[in-house]
Each structure stands twice: as C-alpha cells, then as structure tokens.
Amino acid sequence: IGSVADGGFRSAGAGTLALNVANDFTGPVGAAGTSTLKQGVAGAFSDKAKMEGGTLDLNGIATAFSEIRGHGTIVGNATVSGVLELDGALTFDGNLTLGSGTVVRMNVNDDGSAADYLKVTGSLVCNGPVVFDFMREYDDVAVFGEFSSVIGEAGTISGFSARATNITRGRRYIVDVSANNGRI
C-alpha cells in the first residue's frame, strides 16, 4: 500500500479484511463497527492503531505499537511503547506488554467508577513504570473522598509499577494505581 495509506487504513462494516503484504505506511490501522482487520503477514500493519469498535486480528504475529487509541478488541500479543488511550472498553484477547514510560490515558466518572476499561485476557506485563493519565478535569471535587475503582483486569499481572497524573485541575490528590489479584 505504501505511502498511499499514510492517513491510515481501517476496515468498516461487516466481515474480515486481510492485509497480506508487508507495508510501509505510517497512518494508524484500525477497525470500526463489527469489522475485523487481519494482519496477514508480519509488517502488514503500521505501529499505530485507532480502534472504533471492531477487531484488530494480529494473526499470531507479536506486534509492537507506539500507540493504540480507542475501543474494541485486539486479538493476539501486543506491545505498546508510547500511548495507550482508551475511549470506552478496550480488550486485548492475548498478552499485553507495556514499555517503561508508556502513558495509559483513560477516564473515571465523578464517583470514581471506571468510564473507560482495560481488559487483558492473558498476561499484562509492565517493563518499568507506567503513567496513568486520567484525562478528564474534575470541577466538582466535593465528590472526591477515598474510593476504590477497578479500571482494568488481566489474567495475570507482572512488573506493575504505576503513577497517576491529571486527576483534577488546580488541586492535588494522592492516587494509588495498583494491581491486585488480576485487577487494576
């Protein structure tokens, strides 16, 4: 496909679309609705993904991404080394490795419950500290007290070390993002 798809390449509608040749485009790959975009050979996908529902099938090829954004399902083993930004529920049906310094962007509701959710059916491995960036700015800080919310889950979790940023505008809060018994 080459630079023709530098704006990105995604599947939409129903069914499965397979990319069966290695490519050098730089735009994100993705899937929308109920569609599936399948990586037919190594190198068919770029290192960015933008999910709008749908399924990205890595087809048994361990794939490294600099960023993944959106909601939907990614099937296979993936590594993210830059940004993982959730917009709803994002499921990894396989293993997910987060590189040191990876920023996980997501929202929680005013009551502390998860607005976005990360699910990993296999292992979640953190290769160094991960930053959780809660993107929403909260104006009504009166609702905050001590609360605990599950924002993700995994079959197993190892090497988990995280800190949180952007909890609220103009105020400082201590936030502990931890992993316990397969839950974040």
CSV table of C-alpha atoms in Angstrom, one decimal:
chain,number,residue,atom,x,y,z
A,1,ILE,CA,0.0,0.0,0.0
A,2,GLY,CA,3.0,2.3,0.7
A,3,SER,CA,2.6,6.0,1.5
A,4,VAL,CA,-0.9,5.9,-0.1
A,5,ALA,CA,-2.3,5.0,3.3
A,6,ASP,CA,-0.3,7.4,5.4
A,7,GLY,CA,-3.6,8.8,6.6
A,8,GLY,CA,-4.4,5.3,8.0
A,9,PHE,CA,-6.1,2.1,6.9
A,10,ARG,CA,-9.2,0.7,8.6
A,11,SER,CA,-11.9,-1.8,8.0
A,12,ALA,CA,-15.6,-0.9,8.4
A,13,GLY,CA,-18.9,-2.7,8.0
A,14,ALA,CA,-19.1,-6.4,8.5
A,15,GLY,CA,-16.7,-9.2,7.7
A,16,THR,CA,-12.9,-9.5,7.7
A,17,LEU,CA,-10.4,-7.7,5.6
A,18,ALA,CA,-6.8,-9.1,5.5
A,19,LEU,CA,-3.7,-7.2,4.6
A,20,ASN,CA,-1.5,-9.9,3.1
A,21,VAL,CA,1.7,-8.0,2.2
A,22,ALA,CA,4.2,-6.0,4.3
A,23,ASN,CA,3.6,-2.3,4.1
A,24,ASP,CA,5.4,0.9,4.9
A,25,PHE,CA,2.5,3.3,5.5
A,26,THR,CA,2.7,5.4,8.8
A,27,GLY,CA,-1.0,6.1,9.4
A,28,PRO,CA,-2.9,4.0,12.0
A,29,VAL,CA,-4.6,0.7,11.3
A,30,GLY,CA,-8.0,0.1,12.8
A,31,ALA,CA,-11.4,-1.5,12.7
A,32,ALA,CA,-14.8,0.0,13.1
A,33,GLY,CA,-18.3,-1.4,13.9
A,34,THR,CA,-18.3,-5.2,13.7
A,35,SER,CA,-15.5,-5.4,11.1
A,36,THR,CA,-12.2,-7.2,11.5
A,37,LEU,CA,-8.9,-6.1,10.1
A,38,LYS,CA,-6.5,-9.0,10.0
A,39,GLN,CA,-2.7,-8.8,9.7
A,40,GLY,CA,-1.9,-11.5,7.1
A,41,VAL,CA,1.9,-11.2,7.3
A,42,ALA,CA,4.4,-9.6,9.6
A,43,GLY,CA,4.8,-5.9,8.8
A,44,ALA,CA,1.3,-5.5,7.2
A,45,PHE,CA,0.3,-3.1,10.0
A,46,SER,CA,1.8,0.2,11.0
A,47,ASP,CA,2.9,0.8,14.6
A,48,LYS,CA,-0.2,2.8,15.4
A,49,ALA,CA,-3.8,1.7,15.8
A,50,LYS,CA,-7.1,3.6,16.2
A,51,MET,CA,-10.0,1.4,17.2
A,52,GLU,CA,-13.6,2.4,16.7
A,53,GLY,CA,-15.1,-0.8,17.8
A,54,GLY,CA,-14.4,-3.8,15.7
A,55,THR,CA,-11.5,-6.2,15.9
A,56,LEU,CA,-7.8,-6.0,15.0
A,57,ASP,CA,-6.5,-9.5,14.5
A,58,LEU,CA,-2.7,-9.8,14.8
A,59,ASN,CA,-3.0,-13.3,13.4
A,60,GLY,CA,-0.4,-14.9,15.8
A,61,ILE,CA,2.2,-12.2,15.0
A,62,ALA,CA,3.6,-10.5,18.1
A,63,THR,CA,3.2,-6.8,17.1
A,64,ALA,CA,4.8,-3.7,18.6
A,65,PHE,CA,2.8,-0.4,18.6
A,66,SER,CA,3.9,3.1,19.5
A,67,GLU,CA,0.3,4.0,20.2
A,68,ILE,CA,-3.1,2.4,20.4
A,69,ARG,CA,-6.2,4.6,20.8
A,70,GLY,CA,-10.0,3.9,21.1
A,71,HIS,CA,-12.2,0.9,22.0
A,72,GLY,CA,-12.8,-2.5,20.6
A,73,THR,CA,-10.8,-5.8,20.6
A,74,ILE,CA,-7.2,-6.7,19.7
A,75,VAL,CA,-6.6,-10.4,19.2
A,76,GLY,CA,-3.0,-11.6,19.8
A,77,ASN,CA,0.1,-10.5,21.6
A,78,ALA,CA,0.9,-6.8,21.5
A,79,THR,CA,3.5,-4.4,23.0
A,80,VAL,CA,2.8,-0.7,23.5
A,81,SER,CA,5.8,1.6,24.0
A,82,GLY,CA,4.2,5.1,23.9
A,83,VAL,CA,0.5,5.8,24.4
A,84,LEU,CA,-2.5,3.5,25.2
A,85,GLU,CA,-5.5,5.8,25.1
A,86,LEU,CA,-8.9,4.2,26.0
A,87,ASP,CA,-12.2,5.6,24.8
A,88,GLY,CA,-14.6,3.0,26.3
A,89,ALA,CA,-13.7,-0.7,26.7
A,90,LEU,CA,-10.5,-1.9,25.1
A,91,THR,CA,-9.9,-5.7,25.2
A,92,PHE,CA,-6.7,-7.5,24.4
A,93,ASP,CA,-7.5,-11.1,23.7
A,94,GLY,CA,-4.0,-12.3,24.3
A,95,ASN,CA,-1.0,-10.8,26.1
A,96,LEU,CA,-0.2,-7.1,26.5
A,97,THR,CA,3.2,-5.7,27.3
A,98,LEU,CA,3.6,-2.0,28.3
A,99,GLY,CA,7.0,-0.5,27.9
A,100,SER,CA,8.7,1.7,30.5
A,101,GLY,CA,7.2,5.1,30.5
A,102,THR,CA,4.1,4.1,28.5
A,103,VAL,CA,1.2,6.5,29.1
A,104,VAL,CA,-2.2,4.9,29.7
A,105,ARG,CA,-4.9,7.6,29.2
A,106,MET,CA,-8.4,6.9,30.5
A,107,ASN,CA,-11.3,8.5,32.4
A,108,VAL,CA,-13.1,7.8,35.6
A,109,ASN,CA,-16.5,9.1,36.5
A,110,ASP,CA,-17.2,11.6,39.3
A,111,ASP,CA,-18.0,8.8,41.7
A,112,GLY,CA,-14.7,7.1,40.9
A,113,SER,CA,-16.1,4.3,38.8
A,114,ALA,CA,-14.5,3.4,35.5
A,115,ALA,CA,-15.6,5.4,32.4
A,116,ASP,CA,-13.0,3.5,30.3
A,117,TYR,CA,-11.9,-0.1,30.9
A,118,LEU,CA,-8.9,-2.1,30.0
A,119,LYS,CA,-9.3,-5.9,29.8
A,120,VAL,CA,-6.4,-8.3,29.0
A,121,THR,CA,-7.4,-12.0,28.8
A,122,GLY,CA,-3.8,-13.2,29.0
A,123,SER,CA,-0.9,-11.6,30.8
A,124,LEU,CA,-0.3,-7.9,31.4
A,125,VAL,CA,3.4,-7.2,31.7
A,126,CYS,CA,4.9,-3.8,32.6
A,127,ASN,CA,8.5,-3.4,31.7
A,128,GLY,CA,9.1,-0.5,34.0
A,129,PRO,CA,6.9,2.3,35.4
A,130,VAL,CA,3.7,3.1,33.6
A,131,VAL,CA,1.9,6.5,33.8
A,132,PHE,CA,-1.9,6.5,34.2
A,133,ASP,CA,-3.2,9.8,32.9
A,134,PHE,CA,-6.8,10.4,33.9
A,135,MET,CA,-7.7,12.9,31.1
A,136,ARG,CA,-10.9,14.4,32.5
A,137,GLU,CA,-10.6,17.6,34.5
A,138,TYR,CA,-12.9,17.4,37.6
A,139,ASP,CA,-14.5,20.7,38.7
A,140,ASP,CA,-16.7,19.3,41.5
A,141,VAL,CA,-14.0,18.0,43.8
A,142,ALA,CA,-16.5,17.7,46.7
A,143,VAL,CA,-17.4,14.3,45.4
A,144,PHE,CA,-13.9,13.0,46.0
A,145,GLY,CA,-13.1,11.2,49.1
A,146,GLU,CA,-11.5,7.9,49.5
A,147,PHE,CA,-12.7,5.5,46.8
A,148,SER,CA,-11.6,2.4,45.1
A,149,SER,CA,-12.4,1.5,41.5
A,150,VAL,CA,-11.5,-1.3,39.2
A,151,ILE,CA,-10.3,0.3,35.9
A,152,GLY,CA,-8.9,-2.9,34.3
A,153,GLU,CA,-8.3,-6.6,34.6
A,154,ALA,CA,-5.9,-9.2,33.3
A,155,GLY,CA,-5.4,-13.0,33.6
A,156,THR,CA,-2.1,-12.3,35.3
A,157,ILE,CA,-0.2,-9.1,36.0
A,158,SER,CA,3.6,-8.8,36.5
A,159,GLY,CA,6.1,-6.0,36.9
A,160,PHE,CA,3.3,-3.5,37.6
A,161,SER,CA,4.5,-0.1,38.7
A,162,ALA,CA,2.4,3.0,38.0
A,163,ARG,CA,1.8,6.6,39.0
A,164,ALA,CA,-1.2,8.8,38.2
A,165,THR,CA,-1.4,12.3,36.7
A,166,ASN,CA,-4.2,14.8,35.8
A,167,ILE,CA,-6.6,13.9,38.5
A,168,THR,CA,-8.1,17.4,38.9
A,169,ARG,CA,-7.4,20.9,37.9
A,170,GLY,CA,-5.9,23.2,40.5
A,171,ARG,CA,-5.8,20.7,43.3
A,172,ARG,CA,-3.5,17.9,44.3
A,173,TYR,CA,-4.6,14.4,45.3
A,174,ILE,CA,-2.8,11.3,46.1
A,175,VAL,CA,-3.8,8.5,43.8
A,176,ASP,CA,-2.6,5.0,44.1
A,177,VAL,CA,-2.9,2.9,41.0
A,178,SER,CA,-2.1,-0.7,41.9
A,179,ALA,CA,-2.6,-4.2,40.7
A,180,ASN,CA,-4.0,-7.0,42.9
A,181,ASN,CA,-5.5,-10.4,42.1
A,182,GLY,CA,-5.6,-9.6,38.3
A,183,ARG,CA,-7.3,-6.2,38.8
A,184,ILE,CA,-6.0,-2.7,38.4
